[in-house]
């Protein structure tokens, strides 16, 4: 195996190493079906699949024949960590519409991979009295992808087991683990697009055996929510709560959230109390709520997000109805790191403040707000006219406590959208022109393991870090990294090895950890050669290709 000549990044975020190995949960969710499994087929007359009417064993594939289904209830279907059960469509699309309380429900199921054979090959078209997909009753270890969910009365996907008087789902009895939800399309939901984990982190009072009892809900760890498309939600677009360890929310596109204007349920993306989730590379636009609402435990990074006109359509003529680009508040901050790190976010025309810190100096210390672009926050003129100690500049970053321990530097704060010289604001293309003042003007964040930009292109490029969500690179001309349009890693996810395909020239190949450490290097890699992955732990990595002309390409790799 090749060795690396140097470290690409310092790993000062030791606490985050496990967190940002966000896909370690993928041990059990392989695209390949174990040879021990068999195929089990069901047609559209099926409503309930359990161990009473079928014998589904670990490693089996459940094929749903194409057609129109009423609903699907899975009960007590259990794979194991080495042999998950795959549920997918067969010979065409599966469509589900009903007046029931769910489209697909999983009750006491473990190690399940629900997937469409192609994009949105399983479609939940309407559920007039409930959620699209429910994962409950102690269900655990799930992957869901390539599913469409639409027109639901409540959430698109709901994933939690509420505690009850049997105490089976309380915090000291049950831990939900390895939840991986990606590449789904969720739209026109009555409440949340996704509701992951219980939002009542501090407990719920219920009556058990005639006594008022405080029940603490279960926690989650190893949670990865990414690359989902979410549109037109009644309440929050995406909510994750009580995810206490190894959580990441990234690459999601969320549009038109909070259309029902329900108080305290209005955000594009909300990380609820008790959660240790990094949030990055999300695009959130045109919602009526806050862009990102954050109640993390401390030590989290919020970076490379694009937030466009958050809350701007919510009571547009009433500045007292405040909505922000990013809102941070304390509910449960845990040692040792009480800080929040906001880097490289591009926030365009929020209704009120770009960023609001709703905390006191004794609650959080060491915060950093660096390399962000905030343009035209709506509260600027409002603060100017208030005749208080607040000024228009507070609309960029509003500190509830002005003695807050926070470093605010190397940002672009302007009212004029033209100032950063974005490529094409008429099309919401906020990549940088060659003359942009954001280029090479940021602070060096290599010690914070900021390795890539919104398009996963390498960061930094040139003489320094650029400000905002995008790193300018003339090779890419403001577009996604398309060094070779057909470049792929195969297989991906990889179990034993991977190859680079689609390039007919030599390059230097490096395998990097999520935090930037070089783990393997081959200066003379030949396209098509196999690179063994047996020595690397399951998780998310980057394959870095460096060409002779200096061009660099980063490719995401999942290792099982």
Short mmCIF file of N, CA and C in Angstrom, two decimals, residues 263-411:
data_model
loop_
_atom_site.label_atom_id
_atom_site.label_comp_id
_atom_site.label_asym_id
_atom_site.label_seq_id
_atom_site.Cartn_x
_atom_site.Cartn_y
_atom_site.Cartn_z
N UNK A 263 -46.64 28.69 14.35
CA UNK A 263 -45.63 29.19 15.29
C UNK A 263 -44.81 28.05 15.88
N UNK A 264 -43.51 28.30 16.01
CA UNK A 264 -42.55 27.36 16.59
C UNK A 264 -42.37 26.10 15.73
N UNK A 265 -42.84 26.14 14.52
CA UNK A 265 -42.67 25.03 13.58
C UNK A 265 -42.25 25.58 12.23
N UNK A 266 -41.34 26.58 12.26
CA UNK A 266 -41.04 27.30 11.02
C UNK A 266 -39.53 27.40 10.81
N UNK A 267 -39.00 26.45 10.09
CA UNK A 267 -37.59 26.49 9.71
C UNK A 267 -37.37 25.60 8.50
N UNK A 268 -36.35 25.89 7.74
CA UNK A 268 -35.99 24.99 6.66
C UNK A 268 -35.35 23.73 7.21
N UNK A 269 -34.41 23.93 8.13
CA UNK A 269 -33.68 22.83 8.74
C UNK A 269 -33.55 23.14 10.23
N UNK A 270 -34.00 22.26 11.08
CA UNK A 270 -33.87 22.47 12.52
C UNK A 270 -33.13 21.30 13.14
N UNK A 271 -32.08 21.63 13.88
CA UNK A 271 -31.37 20.65 14.70
C UNK A 271 -31.81 20.89 16.13
N UNK A 272 -32.57 19.94 16.66
CA UNK A 272 -33.20 20.12 17.95
C UNK A 272 -32.28 19.84 19.12
N UNK A 273 -32.82 20.01 20.29
CA UNK A 273 -32.07 19.89 21.54
C UNK A 273 -31.44 18.51 21.67
N UNK A 274 -30.24 18.52 22.27
CA UNK A 274 -29.55 17.26 22.53
C UNK A 274 -28.87 16.65 21.32
N UNK A 275 -28.63 17.46 20.29
CA UNK A 275 -28.09 16.92 19.04
C UNK A 275 -26.67 17.40 18.78
N UNK A 276 -25.85 16.49 18.31
CA UNK A 276 -24.47 16.78 17.92
C UNK A 276 -24.36 16.54 16.42
N UNK A 277 -24.89 17.48 15.65
CA UNK A 277 -24.97 17.33 14.19
C UNK A 277 -24.21 18.45 13.51
N UNK A 278 -23.28 18.11 12.64
CA UNK A 278 -22.73 19.09 11.71
C UNK A 278 -23.73 19.31 10.58
N UNK A 279 -23.86 20.55 10.13
CA UNK A 279 -24.76 20.89 9.03
C UNK A 279 -23.96 21.59 7.95
N UNK A 280 -23.93 21.01 6.76
CA UNK A 280 -23.11 21.61 5.72
C UNK A 280 -23.65 21.28 4.32
N UNK A 281 -23.31 22.16 3.40
CA UNK A 281 -23.60 21.97 1.97
C UNK A 281 -25.09 21.82 1.69
N UNK A 282 -25.93 22.40 2.53
CA UNK A 282 -27.37 22.42 2.29
C UNK A 282 -27.75 23.71 1.55
N UNK A 283 -28.75 23.62 0.69
CA UNK A 283 -29.33 24.80 0.04
C UNK A 283 -30.77 24.94 0.53
N UNK A 284 -31.07 26.07 1.13
CA UNK A 284 -32.39 26.33 1.73
C UNK A 284 -32.91 27.64 1.15
N UNK A 285 -34.07 27.60 0.49
CA UNK A 285 -34.50 28.78 -0.25
C UNK A 285 -36.01 28.98 -0.17
N UNK A 286 -36.40 30.24 -0.09
CA UNK A 286 -37.78 30.72 -0.29
C UNK A 286 -38.78 30.20 0.74
N UNK A 287 -38.29 29.71 1.86
CA UNK A 287 -39.21 29.29 2.91
C UNK A 287 -39.75 30.47 3.70
N UNK A 288 -40.80 30.24 4.44
CA UNK A 288 -41.34 31.28 5.31
C UNK A 288 -40.68 31.26 6.69
N UNK A 289 -39.89 30.25 6.96
CA UNK A 289 -39.28 30.12 8.27
C UNK A 289 -37.82 30.53 8.30
N UNK A 290 -37.19 30.29 9.45
CA UNK A 290 -35.76 30.47 9.62
C UNK A 290 -35.03 29.50 8.69
N UNK A 291 -33.88 29.91 8.16
CA UNK A 291 -33.13 29.00 7.29
C UNK A 291 -32.66 27.78 8.05
N UNK A 292 -31.74 27.98 9.00
CA UNK A 292 -31.25 26.91 9.87
C UNK A 292 -31.48 27.32 11.31
N UNK A 293 -32.23 26.53 12.04
CA UNK A 293 -32.51 26.77 13.44
C UNK A 293 -31.75 25.70 14.24
N UNK A 294 -30.92 26.14 15.20
CA UNK A 294 -29.92 25.23 15.74
C UNK A 294 -29.91 25.28 17.27
N UNK A 295 -30.09 24.11 17.89
CA UNK A 295 -30.04 23.97 19.35
C UNK A 295 -29.06 22.87 19.72
N UNK A 296 -27.90 22.86 19.13
CA UNK A 296 -26.93 21.79 19.32
C UNK A 296 -26.31 21.80 20.70
N UNK A 297 -25.53 20.75 20.96
CA UNK A 297 -24.90 20.57 22.27
C UNK A 297 -23.60 21.33 22.42
N UNK A 298 -23.14 21.99 21.34
CA UNK A 298 -21.86 22.68 21.35
C UNK A 298 -20.80 21.88 20.63
N UNK A 299 -19.91 22.60 19.94
CA UNK A 299 -18.84 21.95 19.19
C UNK A 299 -19.20 21.63 17.76
N UNK A 300 -20.38 22.04 17.30
CA UNK A 300 -20.81 21.69 15.94
C UNK A 300 -20.35 22.75 14.93
N UNK A 301 -20.24 22.31 13.69
CA UNK A 301 -19.89 23.19 12.57
C UNK A 301 -21.07 23.35 11.63
N UNK A 302 -21.33 24.58 11.25
CA UNK A 302 -22.36 24.90 10.27
C UNK A 302 -21.63 25.61 9.13
N UNK A 303 -21.47 24.93 7.99
CA UNK A 303 -20.60 25.51 6.97
C UNK A 303 -21.06 25.13 5.56
N UNK A 304 -20.66 25.97 4.62
CA UNK A 304 -20.93 25.75 3.19
C UNK A 304 -22.41 25.69 2.86
N UNK A 305 -23.25 26.32 3.67
CA UNK A 305 -24.68 26.33 3.37
C UNK A 305 -25.06 27.57 2.57
N UNK A 306 -26.04 27.42 1.69
CA UNK A 306 -26.59 28.55 0.93
C UNK A 306 -28.03 28.75 1.40
N UNK A 307 -28.32 29.94 1.89
CA UNK A 307 -29.64 30.24 2.43
C UNK A 307 -30.17 31.48 1.71
N UNK A 308 -31.28 31.31 1.01
CA UNK A 308 -31.80 32.37 0.14
C UNK A 308 -33.18 32.83 0.64
N UNK A 309 -33.27 34.09 1.00
CA UNK A 309 -34.54 34.76 1.33
C UNK A 309 -35.32 34.02 2.41
N UNK A 310 -34.63 33.61 3.45
CA UNK A 310 -35.30 32.90 4.56
C UNK A 310 -36.33 33.82 5.21
N UNK A 311 -37.57 33.37 5.28
CA UNK A 311 -38.64 34.10 5.94
C UNK A 311 -39.12 35.36 5.27
N UNK A 312 -38.61 35.66 4.13
CA UNK A 312 -38.90 36.94 3.49
C UNK A 312 -40.37 37.08 3.09
N UNK A 313 -41.03 35.96 2.82
CA UNK A 313 -42.45 36.01 2.43
C UNK A 313 -43.39 35.88 3.63
N UNK A 314 -42.85 35.83 4.84
CA UNK A 314 -43.66 35.72 6.06
C UNK A 314 -43.94 37.12 6.60
N UNK A 315 -45.19 37.57 6.53
CA UNK A 315 -45.55 38.93 6.95
C UNK A 315 -44.50 39.93 6.44
N UNK A 316 -44.37 40.05 5.15
CA UNK A 316 -43.26 40.84 4.59
C UNK A 316 -43.25 42.30 5.01
N UNK A 317 -44.38 42.84 5.43
CA UNK A 317 -44.44 44.25 5.80
C UNK A 317 -44.40 44.47 7.31
N UNK A 318 -44.15 43.42 8.07
CA UNK A 318 -44.11 43.53 9.53
C UNK A 318 -42.73 43.10 10.03
N UNK A 319 -41.83 44.04 10.31
CA UNK A 319 -40.46 43.67 10.74
C UNK A 319 -40.40 43.04 12.11
N UNK A 320 -41.47 43.11 12.89
CA UNK A 320 -41.47 42.47 14.20
C UNK A 320 -41.68 40.97 14.12
N UNK A 321 -42.15 40.47 12.98
CA UNK A 321 -42.28 39.03 12.75
C UNK A 321 -40.95 38.53 12.20
N UNK A 322 -40.02 38.24 13.09
CA UNK A 322 -38.63 38.05 12.70
C UNK A 322 -38.34 36.62 12.22
N UNK A 323 -37.55 36.53 11.17
CA UNK A 323 -37.02 35.27 10.68
C UNK A 323 -35.57 35.52 10.24
N UNK A 324 -34.73 34.52 10.45
CA UNK A 324 -33.30 34.71 10.29
C UNK A 324 -32.70 33.71 9.31
N UNK A 325 -31.51 34.04 8.83
CA UNK A 325 -30.79 33.06 8.02
C UNK A 325 -30.38 31.86 8.86
N UNK A 326 -29.65 32.13 9.96
CA UNK A 326 -29.25 31.10 10.91
C UNK A 326 -29.56 31.60 12.31
N UNK A 327 -30.19 30.76 13.10
CA UNK A 327 -30.55 31.11 14.48
C UNK A 327 -29.97 30.06 15.41
N UNK A 328 -29.22 30.51 16.43
CA UNK A 328 -28.63 29.58 17.39
C UNK A 328 -29.10 29.95 18.79
N UNK A 329 -29.47 28.92 19.56
CA UNK A 329 -29.91 29.15 20.92
C UNK A 329 -29.52 27.96 21.78
N UNK A 330 -29.41 28.21 23.08
CA UNK A 330 -29.00 27.17 24.02
C UNK A 330 -30.23 26.51 24.65
N UNK A 331 -30.19 25.20 24.67
CA UNK A 331 -31.12 24.45 25.51
C UNK A 331 -30.37 23.39 26.33
N UNK A 332 -29.34 22.81 25.71
CA UNK A 332 -28.53 21.81 26.41
C UNK A 332 -27.13 21.83 25.80
N UNK A 333 -26.21 22.53 26.45
CA UNK A 333 -24.82 22.61 25.98
C UNK A 333 -23.99 21.67 26.84
N UNK A 334 -23.24 20.80 26.22
CA UNK A 334 -22.48 19.79 26.94
C UNK A 334 -20.98 20.09 26.86
N UNK A 335 -20.27 19.76 27.91
CA UNK A 335 -18.81 19.88 27.91
C UNK A 335 -18.22 18.87 26.93
N UNK A 336 -17.02 19.09 26.41
CA UNK A 336 -16.11 20.17 26.78
C UNK A 336 -16.19 21.40 25.87
N UNK A 337 -16.93 21.34 24.78
CA UNK A 337 -16.91 22.42 23.79
C UNK A 337 -18.28 23.07 23.74
N UNK A 338 -18.36 24.32 24.17
CA UNK A 338 -19.63 25.03 24.17
C UNK A 338 -19.78 25.95 22.96
N UNK A 339 -18.82 25.90 22.05
CA UNK A 339 -18.80 26.86 20.93
C UNK A 339 -19.56 26.32 19.72
N UNK A 340 -19.89 27.26 18.84
CA UNK A 340 -20.46 26.94 17.53
C UNK A 340 -19.59 27.61 16.47
N UNK A 341 -19.41 26.91 15.35
CA UNK A 341 -18.47 27.33 14.33
C UNK A 341 -19.23 27.52 13.01
N UNK A 342 -19.35 28.76 12.59
CA UNK A 342 -20.10 29.10 11.39
C UNK A 342 -19.13 29.59 10.33
N UNK A 343 -18.92 28.77 9.31
CA UNK A 343 -17.91 29.06 8.29
C UNK A 343 -18.52 28.97 6.89
N UNK A 344 -18.13 29.88 6.03
CA UNK A 344 -18.37 29.74 4.59
C UNK A 344 -19.84 29.61 4.22
N UNK A 345 -20.72 30.21 4.98
CA UNK A 345 -22.13 30.22 4.59
C UNK A 345 -22.42 31.44 3.73
N UNK A 346 -23.27 31.27 2.73
CA UNK A 346 -23.74 32.37 1.89
C UNK A 346 -25.21 32.59 2.20
N UNK A 347 -25.52 33.74 2.78
CA UNK A 347 -26.88 34.04 3.24
C UNK A 347 -27.36 35.27 2.48
N UNK A 348 -28.41 35.10 1.70
CA UNK A 348 -28.89 36.15 0.80
C UNK A 348 -30.28 36.61 1.24
N UNK A 349 -30.38 37.88 1.57
CA UNK A 349 -31.65 38.57 1.81
C UNK A 349 -32.58 37.85 2.78
N UNK A 350 -32.13 37.54 3.98
CA UNK A 350 -33.05 36.99 4.98
C UNK A 350 -34.03 38.09 5.42
N UNK A 351 -35.16 37.70 5.93
CA UNK A 351 -36.15 38.69 6.34
C UNK A 351 -35.61 39.62 7.43
N UNK A 352 -34.91 39.05 8.42
CA UNK A 352 -34.45 39.86 9.54
C UNK A 352 -32.92 39.84 9.60
N UNK A 353 -32.33 39.08 10.51
CA UNK A 353 -30.88 39.02 10.66
C UNK A 353 -30.29 37.91 9.80
N UNK A 354 -29.03 38.11 9.42
CA UNK A 354 -28.31 37.02 8.76
C UNK A 354 -28.06 35.88 9.72
N UNK A 355 -27.45 36.20 10.87
CA UNK A 355 -27.17 35.23 11.93
C UNK A 355 -27.62 35.86 13.25
N UNK A 356 -28.35 35.10 14.05
CA UNK A 356 -28.70 35.57 15.40
C UNK A 356 -28.23 34.56 16.43
N UNK A 357 -27.41 35.06 17.38
CA UNK A 357 -26.97 34.28 18.53
C UNK A 357 -27.86 34.64 19.71
N UNK A 358 -28.73 33.74 20.08
CA UNK A 358 -29.66 34.00 21.18
C UNK A 358 -29.16 33.33 22.45
N UNK A 359 -27.89 33.65 22.82
CA UNK A 359 -27.27 33.06 24.00
C UNK A 359 -26.54 34.14 24.79
N UNK A 360 -26.24 33.82 26.03
CA UNK A 360 -25.48 34.71 26.89
C UNK A 360 -24.03 34.26 26.97
N UNK A 361 -23.16 35.18 27.39
CA UNK A 361 -21.73 34.90 27.35
C UNK A 361 -21.35 33.75 28.28
N UNK A 362 -22.11 33.51 29.35
CA UNK A 362 -21.77 32.42 30.26
C UNK A 362 -22.27 31.07 29.77
N UNK A 363 -23.00 31.05 28.66
CA UNK A 363 -23.54 29.80 28.13
C UNK A 363 -22.69 29.21 27.02
N UNK A 364 -21.95 30.05 26.33
CA UNK A 364 -21.18 29.57 25.17
C UNK A 364 -19.95 30.44 25.00
N UNK A 365 -18.80 29.81 24.73
CA UNK A 365 -17.54 30.55 24.58
C UNK A 365 -16.75 29.97 23.42
N UNK A 366 -15.91 30.80 22.82
CA UNK A 366 -15.04 30.36 21.75
C UNK A 366 -15.70 30.25 20.40
N UNK A 367 -16.84 30.91 20.21
CA UNK A 367 -17.57 30.83 18.95
C UNK A 367 -16.80 31.53 17.83
N UNK A 368 -17.03 31.05 16.61
CA UNK A 368 -16.37 31.65 15.44
C UNK A 368 -17.37 31.83 14.30
N UNK A 369 -17.37 33.02 13.74
CA UNK A 369 -18.17 33.34 12.56
C UNK A 369 -17.21 33.91 11.53
N UNK A 370 -16.78 33.09 10.58
CA UNK A 370 -15.71 33.49 9.68
C UNK A 370 -15.98 33.00 8.25
N UNK A 371 -15.54 33.79 7.31
CA UNK A 371 -15.59 33.45 5.88
C UNK A 371 -17.02 33.32 5.36
N UNK A 372 -17.95 34.05 5.95
CA UNK A 372 -19.34 34.03 5.50
C UNK A 372 -19.65 35.24 4.63
N UNK A 373 -20.62 35.09 3.75
CA UNK A 373 -21.17 36.21 3.00
C UNK A 373 -22.62 36.40 3.43
N UNK A 374 -22.95 37.60 3.89
CA UNK A 374 -24.33 37.93 4.24
C UNK A 374 -24.72 39.19 3.49
N UNK A 375 -25.76 39.09 2.69
CA UNK A 375 -26.15 40.18 1.81
C UNK A 375 -27.58 40.63 2.13
N UNK A 376 -27.74 41.92 2.35
CA UNK A 376 -29.04 42.59 2.44
C UNK A 376 -29.98 41.97 3.46
N UNK A 377 -29.57 41.90 4.74
CA UNK A 377 -30.51 41.43 5.76
C UNK A 377 -31.64 42.44 5.95
N UNK A 378 -32.86 41.94 6.05
CA UNK A 378 -34.02 42.82 6.04
C UNK A 378 -34.13 43.74 7.24
N UNK A 379 -33.52 43.39 8.36
CA UNK A 379 -33.64 44.20 9.58
C UNK A 379 -32.69 45.39 9.60
N UNK A 380 -31.88 45.57 8.59
CA UNK A 380 -30.87 46.63 8.61
C UNK A 380 -31.52 48.00 8.83
N UNK A 381 -32.46 48.36 8.00
CA UNK A 381 -33.11 49.67 8.13
C UNK A 381 -33.95 49.74 9.40
N UNK A 382 -34.56 48.64 9.77
CA UNK A 382 -35.38 48.61 10.98
C UNK A 382 -34.56 48.96 12.21
N UNK A 383 -33.36 48.37 12.33
CA UNK A 383 -32.50 48.69 13.48
C UNK A 383 -32.01 50.13 13.41
N UNK A 384 -31.73 50.60 12.23
CA UNK A 384 -31.27 51.98 12.08
C UNK A 384 -32.32 52.97 12.58
N UNK A 385 -33.58 52.62 12.44
CA UNK A 385 -34.67 53.53 12.79
C UNK A 385 -35.20 53.34 14.21
N UNK A 386 -34.65 52.39 14.96
CA UNK A 386 -35.21 52.08 16.28
C UNK A 386 -34.83 53.09 17.35
N UNK A 387 -33.77 53.85 17.14
CA UNK A 387 -33.25 54.78 18.13
C UNK A 387 -32.83 54.07 19.42
N UNK A 388 -32.17 52.93 19.25
CA UNK A 388 -31.58 52.20 20.37
C UNK A 388 -30.08 52.09 20.11
N UNK A 389 -29.40 51.35 20.98
CA UNK A 389 -27.96 51.16 20.76
C UNK A 389 -27.69 50.23 19.58
N UNK A 390 -28.71 49.57 19.08
CA UNK A 390 -28.54 48.71 17.92
C UNK A 390 -28.41 49.55 16.66
N UNK A 391 -27.60 49.04 15.72
CA UNK A 391 -27.43 49.71 14.44
C UNK A 391 -27.73 48.73 13.31
N UNK A 392 -27.72 49.23 12.10
CA UNK A 392 -27.97 48.37 10.96
C UNK A 392 -27.00 47.22 10.86
N UNK A 393 -25.77 47.41 11.33
CA UNK A 393 -24.77 46.35 11.24
C UNK A 393 -25.12 45.15 12.11
N UNK A 394 -25.96 45.36 13.12
CA UNK A 394 -26.39 44.21 13.93
C UNK A 394 -27.24 43.24 13.13
N UNK A 395 -27.77 43.66 12.01
CA UNK A 395 -28.60 42.78 11.18
C UNK A 395 -27.76 41.69 10.51
N UNK A 396 -26.45 41.90 10.40
CA UNK A 396 -25.61 40.84 9.82
C UNK A 396 -25.39 39.72 10.84
N UNK A 397 -24.92 40.10 12.03
CA UNK A 397 -24.78 39.16 13.13
C UNK A 397 -25.33 39.84 14.37
N UNK A 398 -26.44 39.35 14.86
CA UNK A 398 -27.09 39.93 16.03
C UNK A 398 -26.74 39.10 17.25
N UNK A 399 -26.05 39.71 18.22
CA UNK A 399 -25.70 39.03 19.45
C UNK A 399 -26.67 39.48 20.54
N UNK A 400 -27.42 38.55 21.09
CA UNK A 400 -28.31 38.87 22.21
C UNK A 400 -27.50 39.50 23.34
N UNK A 401 -26.33 38.95 23.60
CA UNK A 401 -25.41 39.45 24.62
C UNK A 401 -24.18 39.98 23.90
N UNK A 402 -24.01 41.27 23.92
CA UNK A 402 -22.90 41.87 23.15
C UNK A 402 -21.54 41.58 23.77
N UNK A 403 -21.51 40.97 24.97
CA UNK A 403 -20.24 40.55 25.56
C UNK A 403 -19.92 39.10 25.22
N UNK A 404 -20.68 38.53 24.30
CA UNK A 404 -20.48 37.13 23.88
C UNK A 404 -19.05 36.90 23.41
N UNK A 405 -18.49 35.75 23.77
CA UNK A 405 -17.15 35.38 23.31
C UNK A 405 -17.27 34.79 21.90
N UNK A 406 -17.07 35.62 20.89
CA UNK A 406 -17.21 35.18 19.51
C UNK A 406 -16.22 35.94 18.64
N UNK A 407 -15.55 35.22 17.78
CA UNK A 407 -14.66 35.83 16.79
C UNK A 407 -15.45 36.02 15.50
N UNK A 408 -15.58 37.26 15.07
CA UNK A 408 -16.28 37.58 13.82
C UNK A 408 -15.25 38.24 12.90
N UNK A 409 -14.82 37.53 11.87
CA UNK A 409 -13.77 38.07 11.01
C UNK A 409 -13.84 37.50 9.61
N UNK A 410 -13.24 38.20 8.66
CA UNK A 410 -13.08 37.74 7.28
C UNK A 410 -14.41 37.38 6.64
N UNK A 411 -15.43 38.17 6.96
CA UNK A 411 -16.73 38.00 6.33
C UNK A 411 -16.98 39.13 5.35
#
